[in-house]
Coordinates of C-alpha atoms in Angstrom, one line a residue:
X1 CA -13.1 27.8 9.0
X2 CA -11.8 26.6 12.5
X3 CA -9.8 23.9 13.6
X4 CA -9.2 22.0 16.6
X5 CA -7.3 19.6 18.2
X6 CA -9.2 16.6 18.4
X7 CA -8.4 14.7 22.1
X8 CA -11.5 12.0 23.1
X9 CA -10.6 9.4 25.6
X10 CA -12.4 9.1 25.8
X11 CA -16.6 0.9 29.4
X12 CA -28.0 -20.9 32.1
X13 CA -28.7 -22.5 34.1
X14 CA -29.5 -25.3 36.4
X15 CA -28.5 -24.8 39.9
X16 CA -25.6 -26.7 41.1
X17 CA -24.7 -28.1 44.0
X18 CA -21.4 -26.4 45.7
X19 CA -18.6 -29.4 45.8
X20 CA -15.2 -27.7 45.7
X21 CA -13.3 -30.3 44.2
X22 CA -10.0 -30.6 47.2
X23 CA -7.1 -29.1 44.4
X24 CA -9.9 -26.1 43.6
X25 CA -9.3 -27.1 40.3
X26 CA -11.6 -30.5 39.7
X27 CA -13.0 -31.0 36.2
X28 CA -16.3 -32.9 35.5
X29 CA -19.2 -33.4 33.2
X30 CA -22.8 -33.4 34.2
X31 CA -26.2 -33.2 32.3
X32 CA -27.7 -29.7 32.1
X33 CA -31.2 -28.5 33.1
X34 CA -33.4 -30.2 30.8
X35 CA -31.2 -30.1 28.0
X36 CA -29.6 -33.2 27.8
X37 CA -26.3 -31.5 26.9
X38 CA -23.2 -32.4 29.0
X39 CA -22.3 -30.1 31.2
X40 CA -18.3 -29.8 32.1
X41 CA -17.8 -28.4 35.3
X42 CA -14.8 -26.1 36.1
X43 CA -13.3 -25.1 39.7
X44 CA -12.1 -21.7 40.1
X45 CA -11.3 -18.9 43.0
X46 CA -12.9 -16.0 41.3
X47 CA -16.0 -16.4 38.1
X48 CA -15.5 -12.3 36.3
X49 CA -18.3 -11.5 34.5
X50 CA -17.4 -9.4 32.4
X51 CA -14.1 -9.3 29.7
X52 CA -14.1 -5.4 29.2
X53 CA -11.9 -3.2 30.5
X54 CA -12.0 -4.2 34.0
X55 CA -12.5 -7.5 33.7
X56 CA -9.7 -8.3 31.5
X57 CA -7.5 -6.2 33.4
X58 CA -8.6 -8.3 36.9
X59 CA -8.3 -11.3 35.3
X60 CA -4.5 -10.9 34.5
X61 CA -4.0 -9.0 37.8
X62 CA -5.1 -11.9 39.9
X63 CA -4.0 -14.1 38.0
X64 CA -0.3 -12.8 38.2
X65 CA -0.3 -10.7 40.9
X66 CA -2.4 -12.7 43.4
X67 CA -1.9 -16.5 42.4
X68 CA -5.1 -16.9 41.8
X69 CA -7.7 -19.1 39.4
X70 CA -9.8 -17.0 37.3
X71 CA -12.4 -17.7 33.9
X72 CA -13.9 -14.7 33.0
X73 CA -17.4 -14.6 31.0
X74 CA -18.0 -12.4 28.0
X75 CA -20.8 -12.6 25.5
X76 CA -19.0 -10.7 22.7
X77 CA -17.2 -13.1 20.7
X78 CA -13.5 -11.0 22.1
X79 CA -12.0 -9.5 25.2
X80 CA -12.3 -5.7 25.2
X81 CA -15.9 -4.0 25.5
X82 CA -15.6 -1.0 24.0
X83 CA -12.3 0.0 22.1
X84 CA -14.5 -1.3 18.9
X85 CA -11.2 -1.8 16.7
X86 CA -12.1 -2.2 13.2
X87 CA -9.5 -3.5 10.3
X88 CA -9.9 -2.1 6.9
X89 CA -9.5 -5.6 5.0
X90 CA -8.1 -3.9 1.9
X91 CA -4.9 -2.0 3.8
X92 CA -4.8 -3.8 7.1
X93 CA -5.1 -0.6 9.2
X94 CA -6.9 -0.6 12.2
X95 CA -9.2 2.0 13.1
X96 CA -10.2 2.4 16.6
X97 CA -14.3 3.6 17.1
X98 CA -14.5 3.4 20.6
X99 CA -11.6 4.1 23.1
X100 CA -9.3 6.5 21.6
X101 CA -6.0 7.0 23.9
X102 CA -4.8 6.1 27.3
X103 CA -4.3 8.4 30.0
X104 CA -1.0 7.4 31.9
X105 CA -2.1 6.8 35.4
X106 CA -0.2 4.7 38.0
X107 CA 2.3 3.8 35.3
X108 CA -0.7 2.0 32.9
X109 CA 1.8 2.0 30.1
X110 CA 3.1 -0.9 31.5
X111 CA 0.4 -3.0 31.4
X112 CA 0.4 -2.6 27.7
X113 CA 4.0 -3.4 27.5
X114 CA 3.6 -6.6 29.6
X115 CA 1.6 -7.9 26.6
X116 CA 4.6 -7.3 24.0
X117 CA 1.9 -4.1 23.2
X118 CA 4.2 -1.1 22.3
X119 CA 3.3 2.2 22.8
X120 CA 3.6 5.8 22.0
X121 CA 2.6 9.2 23.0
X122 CA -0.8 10.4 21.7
X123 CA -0.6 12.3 18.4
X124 CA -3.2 15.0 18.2
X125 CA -4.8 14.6 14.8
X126 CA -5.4 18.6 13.5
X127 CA -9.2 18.6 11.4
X128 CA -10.8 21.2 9.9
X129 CA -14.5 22.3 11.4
X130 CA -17.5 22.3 10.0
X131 CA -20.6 23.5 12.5
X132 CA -23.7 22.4 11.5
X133 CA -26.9 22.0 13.2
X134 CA -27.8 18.1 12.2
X135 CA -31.5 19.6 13.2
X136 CA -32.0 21.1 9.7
X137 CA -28.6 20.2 8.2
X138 CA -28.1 23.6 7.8
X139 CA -23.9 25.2 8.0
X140 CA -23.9 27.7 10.9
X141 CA -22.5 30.4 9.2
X142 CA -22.3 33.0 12.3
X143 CA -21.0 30.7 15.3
X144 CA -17.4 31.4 16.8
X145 CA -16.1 28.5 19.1
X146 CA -14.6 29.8 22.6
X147 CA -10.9 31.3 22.2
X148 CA -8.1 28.6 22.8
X149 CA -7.5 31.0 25.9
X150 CA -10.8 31.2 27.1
X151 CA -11.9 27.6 27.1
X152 CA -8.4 26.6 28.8
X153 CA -9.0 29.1 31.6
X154 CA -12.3 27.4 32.0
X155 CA -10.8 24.3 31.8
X156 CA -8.4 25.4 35.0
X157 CA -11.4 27.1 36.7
X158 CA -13.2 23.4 36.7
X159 CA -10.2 21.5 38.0
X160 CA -9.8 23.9 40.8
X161 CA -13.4 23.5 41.7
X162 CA -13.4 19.7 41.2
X163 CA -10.2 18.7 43.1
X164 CA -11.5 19.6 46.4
X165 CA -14.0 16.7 46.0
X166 CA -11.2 14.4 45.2
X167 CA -10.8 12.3 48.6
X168 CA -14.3 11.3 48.2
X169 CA -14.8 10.7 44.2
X170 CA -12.2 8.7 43.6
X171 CA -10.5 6.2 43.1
X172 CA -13.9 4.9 44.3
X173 CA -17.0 6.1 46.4
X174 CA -15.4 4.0 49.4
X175 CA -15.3 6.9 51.6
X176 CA -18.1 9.0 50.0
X177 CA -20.3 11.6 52.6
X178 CA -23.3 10.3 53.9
X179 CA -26.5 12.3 52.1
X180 CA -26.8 15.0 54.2
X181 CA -23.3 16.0 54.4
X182 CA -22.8 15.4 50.7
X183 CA -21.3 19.2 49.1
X184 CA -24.1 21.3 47.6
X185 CA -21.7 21.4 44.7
X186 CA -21.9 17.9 43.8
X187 CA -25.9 17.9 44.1
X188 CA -26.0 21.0 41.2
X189 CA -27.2 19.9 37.7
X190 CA -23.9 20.9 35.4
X191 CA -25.6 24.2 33.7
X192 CA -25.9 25.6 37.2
X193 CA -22.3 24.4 38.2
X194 CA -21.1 25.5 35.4
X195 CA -22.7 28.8 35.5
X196 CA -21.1 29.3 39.6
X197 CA -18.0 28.3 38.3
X198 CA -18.0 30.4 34.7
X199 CA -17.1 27.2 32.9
X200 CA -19.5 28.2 30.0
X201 CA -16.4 28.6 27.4
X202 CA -15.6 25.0 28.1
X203 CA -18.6 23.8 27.6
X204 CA -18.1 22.6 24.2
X205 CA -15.0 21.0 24.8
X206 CA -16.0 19.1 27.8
X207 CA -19.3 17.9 26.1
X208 CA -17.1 16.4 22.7
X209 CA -15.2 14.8 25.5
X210 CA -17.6 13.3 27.5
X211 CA -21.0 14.4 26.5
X212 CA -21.0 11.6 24.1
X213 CA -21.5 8.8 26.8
X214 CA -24.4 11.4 28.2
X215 CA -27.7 12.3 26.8
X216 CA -28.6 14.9 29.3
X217 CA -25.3 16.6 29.6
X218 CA -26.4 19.9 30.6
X219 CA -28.9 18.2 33.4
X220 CA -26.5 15.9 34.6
X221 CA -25.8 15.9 38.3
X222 CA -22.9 17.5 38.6
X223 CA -21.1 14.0 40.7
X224 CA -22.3 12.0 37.9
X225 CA -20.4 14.3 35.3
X226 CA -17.4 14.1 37.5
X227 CA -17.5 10.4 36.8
X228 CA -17.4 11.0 32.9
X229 CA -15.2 13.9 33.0
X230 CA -12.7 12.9 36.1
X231 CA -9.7 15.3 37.1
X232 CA -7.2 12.6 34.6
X233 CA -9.0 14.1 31.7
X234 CA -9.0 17.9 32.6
X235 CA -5.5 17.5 33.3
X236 CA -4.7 15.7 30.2
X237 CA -6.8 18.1 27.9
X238 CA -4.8 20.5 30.0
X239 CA -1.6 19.1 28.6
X240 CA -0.5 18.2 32.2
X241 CA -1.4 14.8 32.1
X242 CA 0.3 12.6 29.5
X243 CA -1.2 10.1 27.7
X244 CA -0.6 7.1 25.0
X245 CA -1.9 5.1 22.2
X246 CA -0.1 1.8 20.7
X247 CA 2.1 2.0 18.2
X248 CA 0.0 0.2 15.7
X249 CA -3.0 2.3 16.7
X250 CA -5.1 -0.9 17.1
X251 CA -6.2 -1.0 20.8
X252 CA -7.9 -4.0 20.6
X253 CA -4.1 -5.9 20.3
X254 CA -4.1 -5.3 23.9
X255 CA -7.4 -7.5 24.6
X256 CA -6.1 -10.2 21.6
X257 CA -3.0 -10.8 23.7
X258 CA -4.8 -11.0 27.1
X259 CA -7.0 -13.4 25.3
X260 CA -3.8 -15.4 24.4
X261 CA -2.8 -15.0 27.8
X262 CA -6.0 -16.3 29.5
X263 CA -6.7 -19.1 27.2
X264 CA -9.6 -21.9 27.8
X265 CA -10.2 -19.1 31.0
X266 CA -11.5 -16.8 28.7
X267 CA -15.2 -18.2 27.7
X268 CA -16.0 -15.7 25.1
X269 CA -19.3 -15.6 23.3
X270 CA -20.9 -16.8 26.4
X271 CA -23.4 -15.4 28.8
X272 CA -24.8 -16.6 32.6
X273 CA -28.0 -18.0 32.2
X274 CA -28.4 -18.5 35.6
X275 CA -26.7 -18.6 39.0
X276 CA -26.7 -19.4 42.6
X277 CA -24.7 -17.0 45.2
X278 CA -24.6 -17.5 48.7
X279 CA -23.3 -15.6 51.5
X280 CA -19.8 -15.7 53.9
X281 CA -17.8 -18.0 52.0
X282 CA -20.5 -19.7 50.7
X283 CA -19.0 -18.8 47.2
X284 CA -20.6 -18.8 43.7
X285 CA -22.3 -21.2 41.1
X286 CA -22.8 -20.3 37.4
X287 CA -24.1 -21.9 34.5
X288 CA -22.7 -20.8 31.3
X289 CA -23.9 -21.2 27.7
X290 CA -21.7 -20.7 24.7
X291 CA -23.8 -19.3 21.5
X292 CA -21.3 -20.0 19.3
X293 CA -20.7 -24.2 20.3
X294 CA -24.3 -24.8 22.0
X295 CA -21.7 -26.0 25.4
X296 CA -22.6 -25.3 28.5
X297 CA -20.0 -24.5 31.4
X298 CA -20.9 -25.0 35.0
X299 CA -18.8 -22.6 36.6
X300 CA -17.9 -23.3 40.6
X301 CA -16.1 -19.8 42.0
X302 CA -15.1 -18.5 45.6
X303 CA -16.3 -15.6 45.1
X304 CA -18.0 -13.6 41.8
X305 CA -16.5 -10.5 39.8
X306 CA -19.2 -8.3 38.4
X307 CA -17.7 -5.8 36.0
X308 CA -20.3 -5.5 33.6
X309 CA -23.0 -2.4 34.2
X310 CA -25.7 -3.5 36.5
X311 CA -28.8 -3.5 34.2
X312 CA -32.0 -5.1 34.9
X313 CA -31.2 -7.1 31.9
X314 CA -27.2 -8.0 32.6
X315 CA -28.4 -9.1 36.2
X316 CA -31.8 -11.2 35.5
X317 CA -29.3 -14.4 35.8
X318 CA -28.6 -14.2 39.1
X319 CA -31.3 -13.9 41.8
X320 CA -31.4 -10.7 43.2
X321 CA -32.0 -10.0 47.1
X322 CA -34.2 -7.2 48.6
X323 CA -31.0 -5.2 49.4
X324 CA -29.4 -5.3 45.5
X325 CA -32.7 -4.5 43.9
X326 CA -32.9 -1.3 46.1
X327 CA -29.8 -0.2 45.0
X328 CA -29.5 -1.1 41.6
X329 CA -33.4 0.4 40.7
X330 CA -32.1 3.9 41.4
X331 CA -29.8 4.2 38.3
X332 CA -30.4 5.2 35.2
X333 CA -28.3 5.1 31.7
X334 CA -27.7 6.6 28.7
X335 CA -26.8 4.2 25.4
X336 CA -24.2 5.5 23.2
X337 CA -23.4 3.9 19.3
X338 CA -20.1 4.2 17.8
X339 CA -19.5 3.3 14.3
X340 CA -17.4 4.3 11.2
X341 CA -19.0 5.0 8.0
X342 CA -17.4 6.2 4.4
X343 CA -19.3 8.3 1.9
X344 CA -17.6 10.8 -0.7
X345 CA -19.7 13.5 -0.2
X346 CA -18.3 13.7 3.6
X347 CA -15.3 16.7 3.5
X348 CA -11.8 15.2 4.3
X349 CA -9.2 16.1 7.1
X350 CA -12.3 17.6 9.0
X351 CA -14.7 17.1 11.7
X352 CA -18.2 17.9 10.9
X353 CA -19.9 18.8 14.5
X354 CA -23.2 19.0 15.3
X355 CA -24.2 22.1 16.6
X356 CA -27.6 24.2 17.2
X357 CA -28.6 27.3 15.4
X358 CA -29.3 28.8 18.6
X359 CA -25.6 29.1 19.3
X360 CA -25.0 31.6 17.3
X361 CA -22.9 33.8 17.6
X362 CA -21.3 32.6 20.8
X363 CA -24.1 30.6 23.0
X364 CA -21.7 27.8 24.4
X365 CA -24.1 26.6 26.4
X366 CA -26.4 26.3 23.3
X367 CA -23.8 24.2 21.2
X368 CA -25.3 20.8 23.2
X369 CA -27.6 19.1 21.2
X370 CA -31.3 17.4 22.0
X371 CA -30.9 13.8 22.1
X372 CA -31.0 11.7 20.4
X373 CA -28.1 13.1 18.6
X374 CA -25.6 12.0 16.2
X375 CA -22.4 14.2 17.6
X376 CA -20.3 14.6 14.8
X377 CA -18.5 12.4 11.7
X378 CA -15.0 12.9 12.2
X379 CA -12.6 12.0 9.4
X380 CA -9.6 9.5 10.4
X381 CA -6.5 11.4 9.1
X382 CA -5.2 10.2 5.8
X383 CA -8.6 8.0 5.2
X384 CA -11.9 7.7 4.0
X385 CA -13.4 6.8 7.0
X386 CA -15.2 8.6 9.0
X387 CA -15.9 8.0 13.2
X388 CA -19.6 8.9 14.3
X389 CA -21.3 8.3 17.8
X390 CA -25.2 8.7 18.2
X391 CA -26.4 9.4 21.7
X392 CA -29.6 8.6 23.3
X393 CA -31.1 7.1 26.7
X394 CA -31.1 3.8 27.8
X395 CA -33.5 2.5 25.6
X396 CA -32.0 3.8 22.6
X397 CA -30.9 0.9 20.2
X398 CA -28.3 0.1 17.3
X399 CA -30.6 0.4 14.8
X400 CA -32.1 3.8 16.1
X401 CA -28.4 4.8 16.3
X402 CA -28.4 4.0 12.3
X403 CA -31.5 5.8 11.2
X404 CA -30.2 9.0 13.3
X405 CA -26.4 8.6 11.7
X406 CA -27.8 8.4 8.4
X407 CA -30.9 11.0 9.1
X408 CA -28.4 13.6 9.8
X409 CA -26.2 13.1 6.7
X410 CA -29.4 12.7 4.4
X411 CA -30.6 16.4 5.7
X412 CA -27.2 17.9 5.3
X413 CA -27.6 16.4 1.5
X414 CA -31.0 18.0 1.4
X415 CA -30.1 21.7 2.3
X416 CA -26.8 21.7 0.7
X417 CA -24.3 21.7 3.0
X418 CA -23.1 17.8 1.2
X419 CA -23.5 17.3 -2.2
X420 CA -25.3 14.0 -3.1
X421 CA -23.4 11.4 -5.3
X422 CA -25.2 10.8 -9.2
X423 CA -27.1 8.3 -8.4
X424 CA -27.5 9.4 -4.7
X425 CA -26.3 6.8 -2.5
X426 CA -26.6 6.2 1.6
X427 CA -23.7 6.0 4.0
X428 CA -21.5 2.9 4.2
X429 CA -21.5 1.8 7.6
X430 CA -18.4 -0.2 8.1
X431 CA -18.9 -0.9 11.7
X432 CA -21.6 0.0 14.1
X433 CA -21.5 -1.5 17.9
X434 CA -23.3 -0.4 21.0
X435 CA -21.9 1.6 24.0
X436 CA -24.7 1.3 26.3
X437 CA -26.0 1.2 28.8
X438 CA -23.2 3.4 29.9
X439 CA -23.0 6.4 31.8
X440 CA -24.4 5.3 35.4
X441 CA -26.7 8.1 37.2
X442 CA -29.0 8.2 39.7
X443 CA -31.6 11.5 40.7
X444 CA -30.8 13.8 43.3
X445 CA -33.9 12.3 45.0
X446 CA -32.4 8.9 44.7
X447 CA -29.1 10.2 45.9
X448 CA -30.7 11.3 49.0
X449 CA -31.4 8.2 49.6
X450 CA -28.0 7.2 49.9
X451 CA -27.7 5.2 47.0
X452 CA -24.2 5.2 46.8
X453 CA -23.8 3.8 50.2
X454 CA -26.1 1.0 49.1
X455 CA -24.1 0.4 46.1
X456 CA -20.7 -0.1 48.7
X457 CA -22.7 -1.9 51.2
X458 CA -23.7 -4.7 48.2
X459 CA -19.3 -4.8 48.1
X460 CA -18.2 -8.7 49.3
X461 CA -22.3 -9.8 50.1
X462 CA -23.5 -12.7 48.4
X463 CA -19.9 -14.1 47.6
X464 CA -19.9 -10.8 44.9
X465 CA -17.7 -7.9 44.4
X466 CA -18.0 -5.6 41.8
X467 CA -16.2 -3.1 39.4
X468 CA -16.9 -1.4 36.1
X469 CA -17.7 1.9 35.3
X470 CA -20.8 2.2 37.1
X471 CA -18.5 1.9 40.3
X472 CA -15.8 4.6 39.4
X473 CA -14.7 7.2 36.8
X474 CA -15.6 6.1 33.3
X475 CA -12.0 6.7 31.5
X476 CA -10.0 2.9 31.6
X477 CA -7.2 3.9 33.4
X478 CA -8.9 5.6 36.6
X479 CA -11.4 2.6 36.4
X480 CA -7.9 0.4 36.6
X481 CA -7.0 1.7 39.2
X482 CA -10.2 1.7 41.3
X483 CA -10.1 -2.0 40.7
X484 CA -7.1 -2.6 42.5
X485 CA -8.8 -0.9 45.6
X486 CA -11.2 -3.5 44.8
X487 CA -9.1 -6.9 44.1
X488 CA -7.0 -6.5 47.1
X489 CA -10.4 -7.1 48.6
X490 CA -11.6 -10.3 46.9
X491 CA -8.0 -11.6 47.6
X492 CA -8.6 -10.4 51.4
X493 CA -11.5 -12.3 51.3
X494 CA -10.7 -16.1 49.5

């Protein structure tokens, strides 16, 4: 039996007319589109769509930092996108499904400890594991994981070959090559880069890291993994990056108390139905209906934060020009599902990973799965509960993500490896929430393009900006600190 060290970090509307009331801050009712509804009308510099990650985070920053009016726009009923905290009602713990720690980068502790969060370094939870390919359900009884040695070595080997690229990867693609100078490196699906660069015996370790936001890991242009797995994370898996978790080991207190913070400025359970952007200063209108109350909010903004990925469904609101279709067409997604599930059959203080027959006895390379996968149930230390993530593409939904969860725990019943409860009984799914679309890529073909200078070109036009993880590295921090590059901006521009 092995054991690891388990490390994951691991992202309405009638048209109005534009009257900026002379404060910036006017309040007003109205009749909306054919509903007959009031309407109340709000004034603000900056509309976020968005209350993940980065738009929480650039809410408060421009708020404090910049003296300037926000509302921010989430259609979850919270702040926080994907930490996916879930509170055991009979103990009062909180288990985290989605983000796991924080990597410290340009001091981010601090921005927890602004919000009365405390916080303390990670501790690395020790599991037993169990390899078993979720195919058949069958225990690979002949499969060695790479060496602690080995897959550290290749862990250096890739941070050697990746921090030349640095200057142009992050924090942002603002000063990325244009496509014919772009490094062949970048431009290499990951098998072959990992192949030039003898990464195979950290293979593994980099897909449990990141090839859960990826269903074609191995196929994955190598700049597009680079985005999933940034330099932060080799570092910190390296042990020479530090990083944190909050002392009560609920990350979604951080997004509570930012919600507290905000106030009426964070419209939660709300989504754009439509919206009118103009150019220059032209600025931003957006009509905004509340699920939960049946209110509409007509939102007036300078300008428009979009932090939310940009998905043919997430931008149908707002009116897309010739210029922002071209660029947004060429990416693609994969759709990850987190959840936690209990069931006694399920082996405690260990990690059951899903991993192919065919690598046995040491294939690394062969330890990826087909998707759609689930990757693994992994037991929360001194618990019952168990963390699972199922992986497909884009179109793959929540309740795919269920039949796959349980289908890999009802063959592991059949051939064995779990013994059934008397009478048999399914999983208890205790939580279950979407990470998708996540994982923004584009083709090499599309690349060639120059894509990614289309995306920066779209940067300020139409009274928009935008951040979110489609714009830099996926991990919170790093996509923190690419924001700032991009709020000094907005500001620049009110």
């Amino acid at each position: 039996m092995a054991r690891i060290i388990l490390t994951s970090v691991c992202l309405l509307l009638a048209l109005a007319p534009f009257s900026f009331a002379a404060d910036g801050e006017g309040e007003g009712k109205g009749k909306g589109k054919g509903s007959g509804r009031p309407v109340t009308t709000i004034h603000r510099d900056v509309a976020i769509v968005g209350g993940g990650a980065a738009g929480s985070y650039s809410a408060v920053r421009l708020r404090e930092e910049f003296g300037v009016t926000v509302v921010v726009v989430e259609k979850d009923s919270k702040l926080g996108g994907h930490v996916n905290t879930w509170v055991d009602p009979a103990t009062g713990r909180g288990f985290d499904a989605g983000v796991q720690n924080w990597i410290e980068i340009n001091n981010a502790s601090s921005f927890f400890e602004r919000f009365g969060v405390a916080v303390q370094p990670n501790v690395r939870s020790v599991l037993d594991q169990h390899f078993v390919d979720f195919a058949t359900g069958t225990r690979l009884t002949n499969y060695t994981p790479p060496p602690t040695a080995d897959r550290s070595a290749a862990l250096r080997r890739y941070l050697a070959a990746a921090e030349q690229f640095l200057p142009i990867l992050e924090p942002g693609w603002w000063n990325f090559p244009e496509p014919s100078q772009i490094p062949v490196d970048l431009l290499l699906p990951f098998r072959d880069f990992a192949a030039k660069h003898n990464l195979t015996a950290g293979i593994p370790q980099i897909f449990a890291t990141t090839g859960f936001g990826k269903h074609n890991f191995l196929d994955s242009m190598t700049l597009f993994l680079m985005r999933s797995f940034d330099f932060s994370m080799a570092r910190t898996l390296l042990g020479l990056e530090a990083n944190f978790v909050p002392v009560s080991r609920r990350n979604q207190d951080l997004y509570d108390a930012i919600s507290d913070f905000l106030g009426p400025d964070a419209l939660t359970s709300s989504t754009v139905t439509d919206a009118q952007r103009l150019n220059g200063n032209g600025g931003a209108t957006l009509e905004v209906y509340n699920w939960a109350t049946g209110t509409t909010t007509r939102v007036v903004a300078k300008k428009l934060l979009f932090t939310v990925a940009p998905t043919e469904e997430n931008l149908k609101p707002f009116d897309l020009d010739g210029d922002e279709k071209s660029a947004f067409d060429g990416l693609y997604y994969s759709s990850s599902v987190v959840g936690i599930v209990s069931h006694p059959s399920l082996p405690l203080n260990a990690s059951v990973v899903n991993t192919p027959a065919a690598a046995q006895p040491d294939n690394w390379v062969a330890a990826v799965p087909s998707y759609p996968f689930t990757a693994r149930f992994e037991n929360y230390p001194n618990s019952t509960y168990y963390r699972v993530i199922a992986v497909g593409d884009q179109t793959f939904t929540k309740e795919q993500a269920r039949d796959v969860i349980q289908g890999s725990f009802d063959r592991m019943v059949a051939a064995g490896t779990l013994q059934q409860t008397t009478p048999p009984q399914d999983l208890t799914f205790h939580l279950l929430e979407s990470h998708g679309p996540v994982s923004a890529s584009a083709s090499k073909q599309v690349v060639d393009t120059g894509i990614i200078q289309k995306l920066n070109g779209l940067q300020g036009s139409r009274s928009t900006w935008y951040t979110g993880a489609a714009w830099s590295v996926h991990l919170t921090t790093s996509l923190w600190r690419f924001t700032d590059t991009v709020l000094s901006r907005v500001v620049a521009s009110l």
